[in-house]
GROMACS .gro file of C-alpha atoms in nm:
model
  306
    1UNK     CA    1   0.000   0.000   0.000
    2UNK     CA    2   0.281   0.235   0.061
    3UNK     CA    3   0.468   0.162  -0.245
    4UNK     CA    4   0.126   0.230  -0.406
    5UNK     CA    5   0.100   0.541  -0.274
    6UNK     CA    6   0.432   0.638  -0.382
    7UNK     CA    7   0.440   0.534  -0.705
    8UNK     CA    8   0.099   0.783  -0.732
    9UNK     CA    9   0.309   1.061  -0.577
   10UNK     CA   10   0.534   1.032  -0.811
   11UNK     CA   11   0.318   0.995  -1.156
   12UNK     CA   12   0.108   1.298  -1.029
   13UNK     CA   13   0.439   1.550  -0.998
   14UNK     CA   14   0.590   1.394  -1.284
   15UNK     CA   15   0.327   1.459  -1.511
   16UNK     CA   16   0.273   1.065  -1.616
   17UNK     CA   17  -0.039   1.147  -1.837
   18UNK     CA   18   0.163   1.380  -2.082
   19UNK     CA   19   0.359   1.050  -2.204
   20UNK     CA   20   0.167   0.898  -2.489
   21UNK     CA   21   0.252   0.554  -2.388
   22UNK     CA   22   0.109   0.574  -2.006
   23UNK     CA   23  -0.164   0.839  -2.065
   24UNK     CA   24  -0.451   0.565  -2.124
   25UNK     CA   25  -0.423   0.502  -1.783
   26UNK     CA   26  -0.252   0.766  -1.666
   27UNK     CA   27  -0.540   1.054  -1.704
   28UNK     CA   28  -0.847   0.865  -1.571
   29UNK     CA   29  -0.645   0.693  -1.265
   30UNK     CA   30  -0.474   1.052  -1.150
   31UNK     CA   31  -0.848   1.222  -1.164
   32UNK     CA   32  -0.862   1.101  -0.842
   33UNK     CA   33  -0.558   1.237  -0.685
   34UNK     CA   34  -0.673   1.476  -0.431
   35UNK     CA   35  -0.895   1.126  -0.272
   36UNK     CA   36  -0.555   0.957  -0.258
   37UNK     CA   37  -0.383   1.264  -0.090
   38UNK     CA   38  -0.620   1.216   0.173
   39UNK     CA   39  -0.577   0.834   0.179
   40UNK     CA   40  -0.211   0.893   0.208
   41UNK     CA   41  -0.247   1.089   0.535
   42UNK     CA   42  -0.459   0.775   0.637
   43UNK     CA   43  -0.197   0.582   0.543
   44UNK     CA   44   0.014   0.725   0.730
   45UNK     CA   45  -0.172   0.716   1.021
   46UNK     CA   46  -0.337   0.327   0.997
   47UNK     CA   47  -0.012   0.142   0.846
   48UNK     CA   48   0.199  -0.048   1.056
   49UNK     CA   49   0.592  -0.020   1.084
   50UNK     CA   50   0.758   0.300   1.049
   51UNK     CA   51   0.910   0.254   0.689
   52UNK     CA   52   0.537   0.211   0.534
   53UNK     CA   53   0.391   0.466   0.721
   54UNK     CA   54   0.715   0.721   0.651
   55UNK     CA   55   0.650   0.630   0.259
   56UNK     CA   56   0.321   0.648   0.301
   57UNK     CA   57   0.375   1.029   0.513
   58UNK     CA   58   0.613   1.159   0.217
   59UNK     CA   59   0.348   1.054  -0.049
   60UNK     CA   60   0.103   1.309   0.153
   61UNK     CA   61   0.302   1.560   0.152
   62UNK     CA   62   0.389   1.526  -0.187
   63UNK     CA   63   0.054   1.519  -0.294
   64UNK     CA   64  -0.071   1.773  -0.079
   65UNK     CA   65   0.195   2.018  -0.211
   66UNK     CA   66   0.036   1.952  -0.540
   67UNK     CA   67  -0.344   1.957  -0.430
   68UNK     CA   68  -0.284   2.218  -0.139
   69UNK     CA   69  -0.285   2.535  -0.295
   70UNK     CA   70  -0.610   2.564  -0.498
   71UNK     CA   71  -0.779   2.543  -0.178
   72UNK     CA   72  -0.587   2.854  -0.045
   73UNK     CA   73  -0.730   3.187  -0.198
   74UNK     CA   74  -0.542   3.413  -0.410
   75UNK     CA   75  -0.464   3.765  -0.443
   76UNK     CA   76  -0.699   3.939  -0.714
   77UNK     CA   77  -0.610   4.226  -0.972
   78UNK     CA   78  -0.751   4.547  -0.832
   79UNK     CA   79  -0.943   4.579  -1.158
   80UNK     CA   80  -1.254   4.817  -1.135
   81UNK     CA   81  -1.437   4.738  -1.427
   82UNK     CA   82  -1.819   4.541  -1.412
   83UNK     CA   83  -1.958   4.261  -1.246
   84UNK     CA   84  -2.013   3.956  -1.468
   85UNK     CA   85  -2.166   3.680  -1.343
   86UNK     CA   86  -2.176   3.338  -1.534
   87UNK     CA   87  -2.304   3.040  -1.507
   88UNK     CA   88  -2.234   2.645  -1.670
   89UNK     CA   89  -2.419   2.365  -1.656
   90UNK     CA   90  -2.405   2.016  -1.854
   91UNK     CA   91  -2.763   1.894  -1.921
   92UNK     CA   92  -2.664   1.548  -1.921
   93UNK     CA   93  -2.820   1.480  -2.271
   94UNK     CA   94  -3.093   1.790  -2.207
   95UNK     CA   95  -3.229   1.556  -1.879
   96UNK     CA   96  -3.162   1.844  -1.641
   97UNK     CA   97  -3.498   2.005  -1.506
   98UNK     CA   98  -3.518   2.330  -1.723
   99UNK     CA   99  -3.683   2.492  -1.398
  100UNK     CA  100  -3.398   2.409  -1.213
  101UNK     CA  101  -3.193   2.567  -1.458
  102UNK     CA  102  -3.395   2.892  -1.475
  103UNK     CA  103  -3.436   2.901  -1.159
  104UNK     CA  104  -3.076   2.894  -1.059
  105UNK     CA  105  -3.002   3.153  -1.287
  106UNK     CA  106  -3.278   3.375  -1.132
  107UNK     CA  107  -3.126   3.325  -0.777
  108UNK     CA  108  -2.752   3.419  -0.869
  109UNK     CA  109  -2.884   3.685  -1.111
  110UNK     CA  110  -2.631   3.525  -1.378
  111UNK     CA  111  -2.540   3.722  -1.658
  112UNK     CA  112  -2.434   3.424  -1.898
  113UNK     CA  113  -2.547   3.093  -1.902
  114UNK     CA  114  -2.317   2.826  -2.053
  115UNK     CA  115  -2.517   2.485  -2.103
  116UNK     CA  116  -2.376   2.215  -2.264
  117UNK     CA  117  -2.537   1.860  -2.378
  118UNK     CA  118  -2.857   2.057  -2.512
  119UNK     CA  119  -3.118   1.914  -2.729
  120UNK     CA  120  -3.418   2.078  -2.877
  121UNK     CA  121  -3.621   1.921  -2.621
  122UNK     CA  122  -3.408   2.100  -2.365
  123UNK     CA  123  -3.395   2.403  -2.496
  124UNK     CA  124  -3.778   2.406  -2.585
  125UNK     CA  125  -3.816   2.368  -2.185
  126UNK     CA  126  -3.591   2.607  -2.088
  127UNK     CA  127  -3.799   2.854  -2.267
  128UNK     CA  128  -4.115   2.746  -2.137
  129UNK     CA  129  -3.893   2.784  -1.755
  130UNK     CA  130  -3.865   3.120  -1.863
  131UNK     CA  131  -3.466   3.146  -1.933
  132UNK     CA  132  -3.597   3.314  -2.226
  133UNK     CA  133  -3.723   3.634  -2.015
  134UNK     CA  134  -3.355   3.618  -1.789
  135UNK     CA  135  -3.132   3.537  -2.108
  136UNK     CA  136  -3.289   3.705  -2.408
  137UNK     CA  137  -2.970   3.655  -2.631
  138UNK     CA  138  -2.836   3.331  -2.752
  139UNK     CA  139  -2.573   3.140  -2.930
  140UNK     CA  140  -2.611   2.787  -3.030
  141UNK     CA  141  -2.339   2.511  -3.158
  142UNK     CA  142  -2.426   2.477  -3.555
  143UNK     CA  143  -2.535   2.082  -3.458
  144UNK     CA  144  -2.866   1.948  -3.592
  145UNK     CA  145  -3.038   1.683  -3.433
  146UNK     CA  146  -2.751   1.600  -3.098
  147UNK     CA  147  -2.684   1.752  -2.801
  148UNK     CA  148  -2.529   2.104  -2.854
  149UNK     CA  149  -2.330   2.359  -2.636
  150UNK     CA  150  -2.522   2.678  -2.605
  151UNK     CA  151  -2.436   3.071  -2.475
  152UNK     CA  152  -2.722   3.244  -2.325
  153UNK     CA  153  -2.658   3.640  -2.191
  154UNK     CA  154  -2.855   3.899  -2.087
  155UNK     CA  155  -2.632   4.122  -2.283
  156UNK     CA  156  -2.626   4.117  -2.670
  157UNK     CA  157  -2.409   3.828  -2.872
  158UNK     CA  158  -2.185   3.812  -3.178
  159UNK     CA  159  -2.147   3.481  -3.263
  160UNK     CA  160  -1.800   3.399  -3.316
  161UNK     CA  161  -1.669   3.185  -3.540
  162UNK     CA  162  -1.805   2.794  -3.615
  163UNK     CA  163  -1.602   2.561  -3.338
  164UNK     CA  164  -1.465   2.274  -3.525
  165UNK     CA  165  -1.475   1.925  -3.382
  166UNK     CA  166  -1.077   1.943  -3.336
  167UNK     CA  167  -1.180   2.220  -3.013
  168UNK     CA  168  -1.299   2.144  -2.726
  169UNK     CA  169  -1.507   2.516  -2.767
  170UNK     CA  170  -1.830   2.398  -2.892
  171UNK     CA  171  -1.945   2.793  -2.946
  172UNK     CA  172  -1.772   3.122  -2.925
  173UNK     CA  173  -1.951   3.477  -2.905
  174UNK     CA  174  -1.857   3.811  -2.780
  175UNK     CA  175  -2.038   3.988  -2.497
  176UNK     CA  176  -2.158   4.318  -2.574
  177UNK     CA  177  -2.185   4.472  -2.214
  178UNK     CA  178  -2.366   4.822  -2.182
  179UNK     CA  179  -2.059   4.978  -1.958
  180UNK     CA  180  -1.696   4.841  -1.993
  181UNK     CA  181  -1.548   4.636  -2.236
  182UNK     CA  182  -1.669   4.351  -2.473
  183UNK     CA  183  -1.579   3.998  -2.374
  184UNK     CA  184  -1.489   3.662  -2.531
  185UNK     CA  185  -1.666   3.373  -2.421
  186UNK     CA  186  -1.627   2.986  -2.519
  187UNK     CA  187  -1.850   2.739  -2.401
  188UNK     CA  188  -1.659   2.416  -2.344
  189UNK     CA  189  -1.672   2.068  -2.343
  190UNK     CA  190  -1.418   1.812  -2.401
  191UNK     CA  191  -1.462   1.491  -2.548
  192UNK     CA  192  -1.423   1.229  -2.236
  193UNK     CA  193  -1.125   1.007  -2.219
  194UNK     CA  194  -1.334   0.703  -2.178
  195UNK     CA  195  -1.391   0.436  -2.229
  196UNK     CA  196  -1.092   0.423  -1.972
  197UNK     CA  197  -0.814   0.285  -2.108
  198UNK     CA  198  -0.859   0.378  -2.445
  199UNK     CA  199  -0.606   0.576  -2.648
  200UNK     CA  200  -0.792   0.656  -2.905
  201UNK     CA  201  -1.043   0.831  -2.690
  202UNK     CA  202  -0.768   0.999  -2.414
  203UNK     CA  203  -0.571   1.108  -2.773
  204UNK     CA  204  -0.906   1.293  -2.884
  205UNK     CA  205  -1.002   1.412  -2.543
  206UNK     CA  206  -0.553   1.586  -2.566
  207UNK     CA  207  -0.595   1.686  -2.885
  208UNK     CA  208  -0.954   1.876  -2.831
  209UNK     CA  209  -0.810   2.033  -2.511
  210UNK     CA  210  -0.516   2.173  -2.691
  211UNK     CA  211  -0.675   2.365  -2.957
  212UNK     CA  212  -0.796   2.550  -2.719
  213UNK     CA  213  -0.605   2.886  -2.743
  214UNK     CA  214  -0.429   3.103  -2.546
  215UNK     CA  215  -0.553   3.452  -2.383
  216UNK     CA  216  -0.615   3.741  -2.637
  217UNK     CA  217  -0.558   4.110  -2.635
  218UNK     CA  218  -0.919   4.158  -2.469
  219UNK     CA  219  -1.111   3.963  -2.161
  220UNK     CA  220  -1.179   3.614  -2.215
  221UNK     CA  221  -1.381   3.310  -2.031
  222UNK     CA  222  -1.417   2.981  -2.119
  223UNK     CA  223  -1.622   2.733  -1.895
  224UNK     CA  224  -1.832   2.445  -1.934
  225UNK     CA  225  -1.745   2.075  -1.902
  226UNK     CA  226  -1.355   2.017  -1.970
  227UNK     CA  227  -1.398   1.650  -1.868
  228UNK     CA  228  -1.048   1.696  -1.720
  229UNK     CA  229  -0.927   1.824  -1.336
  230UNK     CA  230  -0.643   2.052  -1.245
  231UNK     CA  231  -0.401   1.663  -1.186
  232UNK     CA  232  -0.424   1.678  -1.540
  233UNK     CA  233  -0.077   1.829  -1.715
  234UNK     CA  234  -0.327   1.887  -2.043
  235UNK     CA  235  -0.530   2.121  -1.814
  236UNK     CA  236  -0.261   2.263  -1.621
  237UNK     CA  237  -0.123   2.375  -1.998
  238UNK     CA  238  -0.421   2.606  -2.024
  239UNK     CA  239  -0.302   2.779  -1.687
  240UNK     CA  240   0.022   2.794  -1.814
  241UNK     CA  241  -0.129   2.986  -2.134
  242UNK     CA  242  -0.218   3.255  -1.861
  243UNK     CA  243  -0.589   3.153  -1.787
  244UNK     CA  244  -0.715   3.139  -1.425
  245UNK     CA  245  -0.895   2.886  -1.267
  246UNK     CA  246  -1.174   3.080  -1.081
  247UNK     CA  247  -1.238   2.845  -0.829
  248UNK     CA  248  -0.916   2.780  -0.722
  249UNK     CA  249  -0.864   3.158  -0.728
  250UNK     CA  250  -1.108   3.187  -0.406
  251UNK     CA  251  -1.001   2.895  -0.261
  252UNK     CA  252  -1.280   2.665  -0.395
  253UNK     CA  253  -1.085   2.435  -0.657
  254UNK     CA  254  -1.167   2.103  -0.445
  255UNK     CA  255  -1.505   2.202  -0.488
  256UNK     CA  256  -1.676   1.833  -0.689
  257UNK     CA  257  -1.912   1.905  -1.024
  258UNK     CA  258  -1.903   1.544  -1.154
  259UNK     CA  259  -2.066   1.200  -1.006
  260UNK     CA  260  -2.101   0.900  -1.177
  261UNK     CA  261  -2.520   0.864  -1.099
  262UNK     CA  262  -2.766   1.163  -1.181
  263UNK     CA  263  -2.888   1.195  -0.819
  264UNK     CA  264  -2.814   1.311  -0.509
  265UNK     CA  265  -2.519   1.108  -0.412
  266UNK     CA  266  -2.167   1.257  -0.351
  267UNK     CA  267  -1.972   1.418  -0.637
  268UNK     CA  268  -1.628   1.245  -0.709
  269UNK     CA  269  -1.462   1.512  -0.954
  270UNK     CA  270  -1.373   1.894  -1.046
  271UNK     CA  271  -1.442   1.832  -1.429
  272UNK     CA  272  -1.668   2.175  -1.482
  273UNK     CA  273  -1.465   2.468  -1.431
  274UNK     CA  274  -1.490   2.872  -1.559
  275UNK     CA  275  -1.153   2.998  -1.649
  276UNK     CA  276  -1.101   3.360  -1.695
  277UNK     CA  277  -0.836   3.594  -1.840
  278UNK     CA  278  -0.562   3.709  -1.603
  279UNK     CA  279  -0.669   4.073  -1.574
  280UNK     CA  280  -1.022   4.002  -1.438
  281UNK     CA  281  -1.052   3.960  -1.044
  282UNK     CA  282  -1.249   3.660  -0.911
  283UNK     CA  283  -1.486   3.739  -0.657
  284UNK     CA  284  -1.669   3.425  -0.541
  285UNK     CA  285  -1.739   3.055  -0.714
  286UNK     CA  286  -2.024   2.815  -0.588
  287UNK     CA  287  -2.157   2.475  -0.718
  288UNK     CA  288  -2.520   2.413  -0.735
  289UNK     CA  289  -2.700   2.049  -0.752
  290UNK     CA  290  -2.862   1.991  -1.113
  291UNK     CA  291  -3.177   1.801  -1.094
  292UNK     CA  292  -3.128   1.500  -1.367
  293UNK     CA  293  -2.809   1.586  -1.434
  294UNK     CA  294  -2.497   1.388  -1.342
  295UNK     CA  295  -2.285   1.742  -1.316
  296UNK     CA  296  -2.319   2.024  -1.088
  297UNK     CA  297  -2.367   2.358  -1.202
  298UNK     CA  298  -2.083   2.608  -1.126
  299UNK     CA  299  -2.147   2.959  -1.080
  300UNK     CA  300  -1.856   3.224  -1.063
  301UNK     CA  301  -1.920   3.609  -0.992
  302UNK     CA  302  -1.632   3.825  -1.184
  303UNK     CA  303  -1.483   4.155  -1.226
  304UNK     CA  304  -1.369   4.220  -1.534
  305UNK     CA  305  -1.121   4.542  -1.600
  306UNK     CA  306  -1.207   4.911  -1.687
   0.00000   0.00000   0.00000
């Protein structure tokens, strides 16, 4: 069990999932990472001898170094610019209760609503909810007949260009804000490295990540489902590009989005996330329980610059 627990340390800061021959495994096993940091501290509590429970003490730490700090809140730009607040929620296949949906966006008094996994069903609902009346504008994936990623604003929207199926932006528009300036928005969602152990699917799920590009000239903020955590060296190259993830920016990036059953059972991964451009301040993040969904929605309250 100790050498186990090593041997995760060690993948996890060496980045095992960015070698093509181990990331099959690699990406899907180090998901969970932050539950084995805390079964390392167990470990080192509960194992008997003082070599195992030593290895198992230094894996912690280890691990804790690398899981540690988005739970500690950050410093934030002293930008004085206007609120944005956004929103993201995956449907699950448009099975999400649209008044659920509305109504959440009511409550947080969200600005833009990123949904992804919408049908025509769904978004049929969602009108009926009333989203319509909240979010007046809208910009939908180009997809007939499947589920669809979707931008809905209170603001006006220029659709951006089409999103290809080599990104994992399913639509891009630009926010037309009354005061301040206009933003770029993406809504997101990777293709999911499963089945596990598949390289076929883990090299789509890398390759749709990547084409993701770096921060612009103006404010940008992507968010939706990445299908991918912050143990992942694919998403860690996105904060390296000079986004920020907004939850770990308040000290929230343990917060869970994903479970494995649409119901009210634990969540078991950080796979939904809002990343925003360096220059805009991060004021709070919270995650919100999706009726029919298997995700969590995420809401993050921003400041963007002057």
């Amino acid at each position: 069990m100790a050498g186990l627990l090593a041997g995760w340390a060690a993948a996890r800061l060496a980045g095992a999932d960015r070698l093509r021959f181990a990331e099959a495994w690699a990406v899907p096993l180090l998901s969970f990472t932050p539950q084995v940091t805390a079964g390392s501290w167990a470990g080192a509590l509960l194992l008997r001898g003082a070599g195992p429970a030593a290895t198992a003490a230094i894996a912690g730490a280890a691990l804790t170094a690398a899981v540690g700090p988005r739970a500690v809140p950050s410093r934030q730009p002293p930008v004085a610019g206007p609120v944005l607040r956004v929103l993201t929620a995956n449907l699950l296949a448009g099975r999400a209760a649209a008044d659920v949906v509305a109504d959440l966006v009511g409550r947080q008094r969200a600005d833009v609503l990123f949904v992804q996994e919408l049908t025509d069903q769904a978004a049929a609902k969602l009108q009926r909810a009333g989203l319509g009346d909240l979010l007046p504008h809208q910009v939908t994936q180009p997809a007939a007949h499947r589920a669809r990623g979707s931008i809905y604003a209170r603001y006006p929207l220029r659709g951006g260009p089409p999103a290809g199926s080599a990104s994992a932006a399913r639509c891009t528009a630009r926010l037309d804000l009354p005061s301040g300036p206009s933003v770029e928005l993406a809504c997101i969602h990777a293709a999911p490295p499963k089945r596990p152990w598949s390289r076929v699917a883990t090299a789509r799920w890398r390759s749709q990540l990547s084409a993701i590009p770096a921060p612009g000239a103006g404010p940008r903020i992507l968010a939706g489902d990445f299908n991918a955590t912050l143990d992942h060296a694919q998403f860690r190259r996105l904060l390296h590009d000079g986004y920020l993830d907004a939850a770990s920016q308040v000290g929230h990036g343990l917060s869970l989005t994903w479970g494995p059953r649409p119901a009210a059972r634990p969540a078991l991964l950080a796979i939904d996330h809002v990343l925003t451009d360096p220059r805009c301040a991060v004021l709070s993040t919270s995650v919100h329980r999706l009726t029919g969904s298997d995700h969590r929605a995420l809401f993050a309250e921003l400041r963007l610059p002057a």
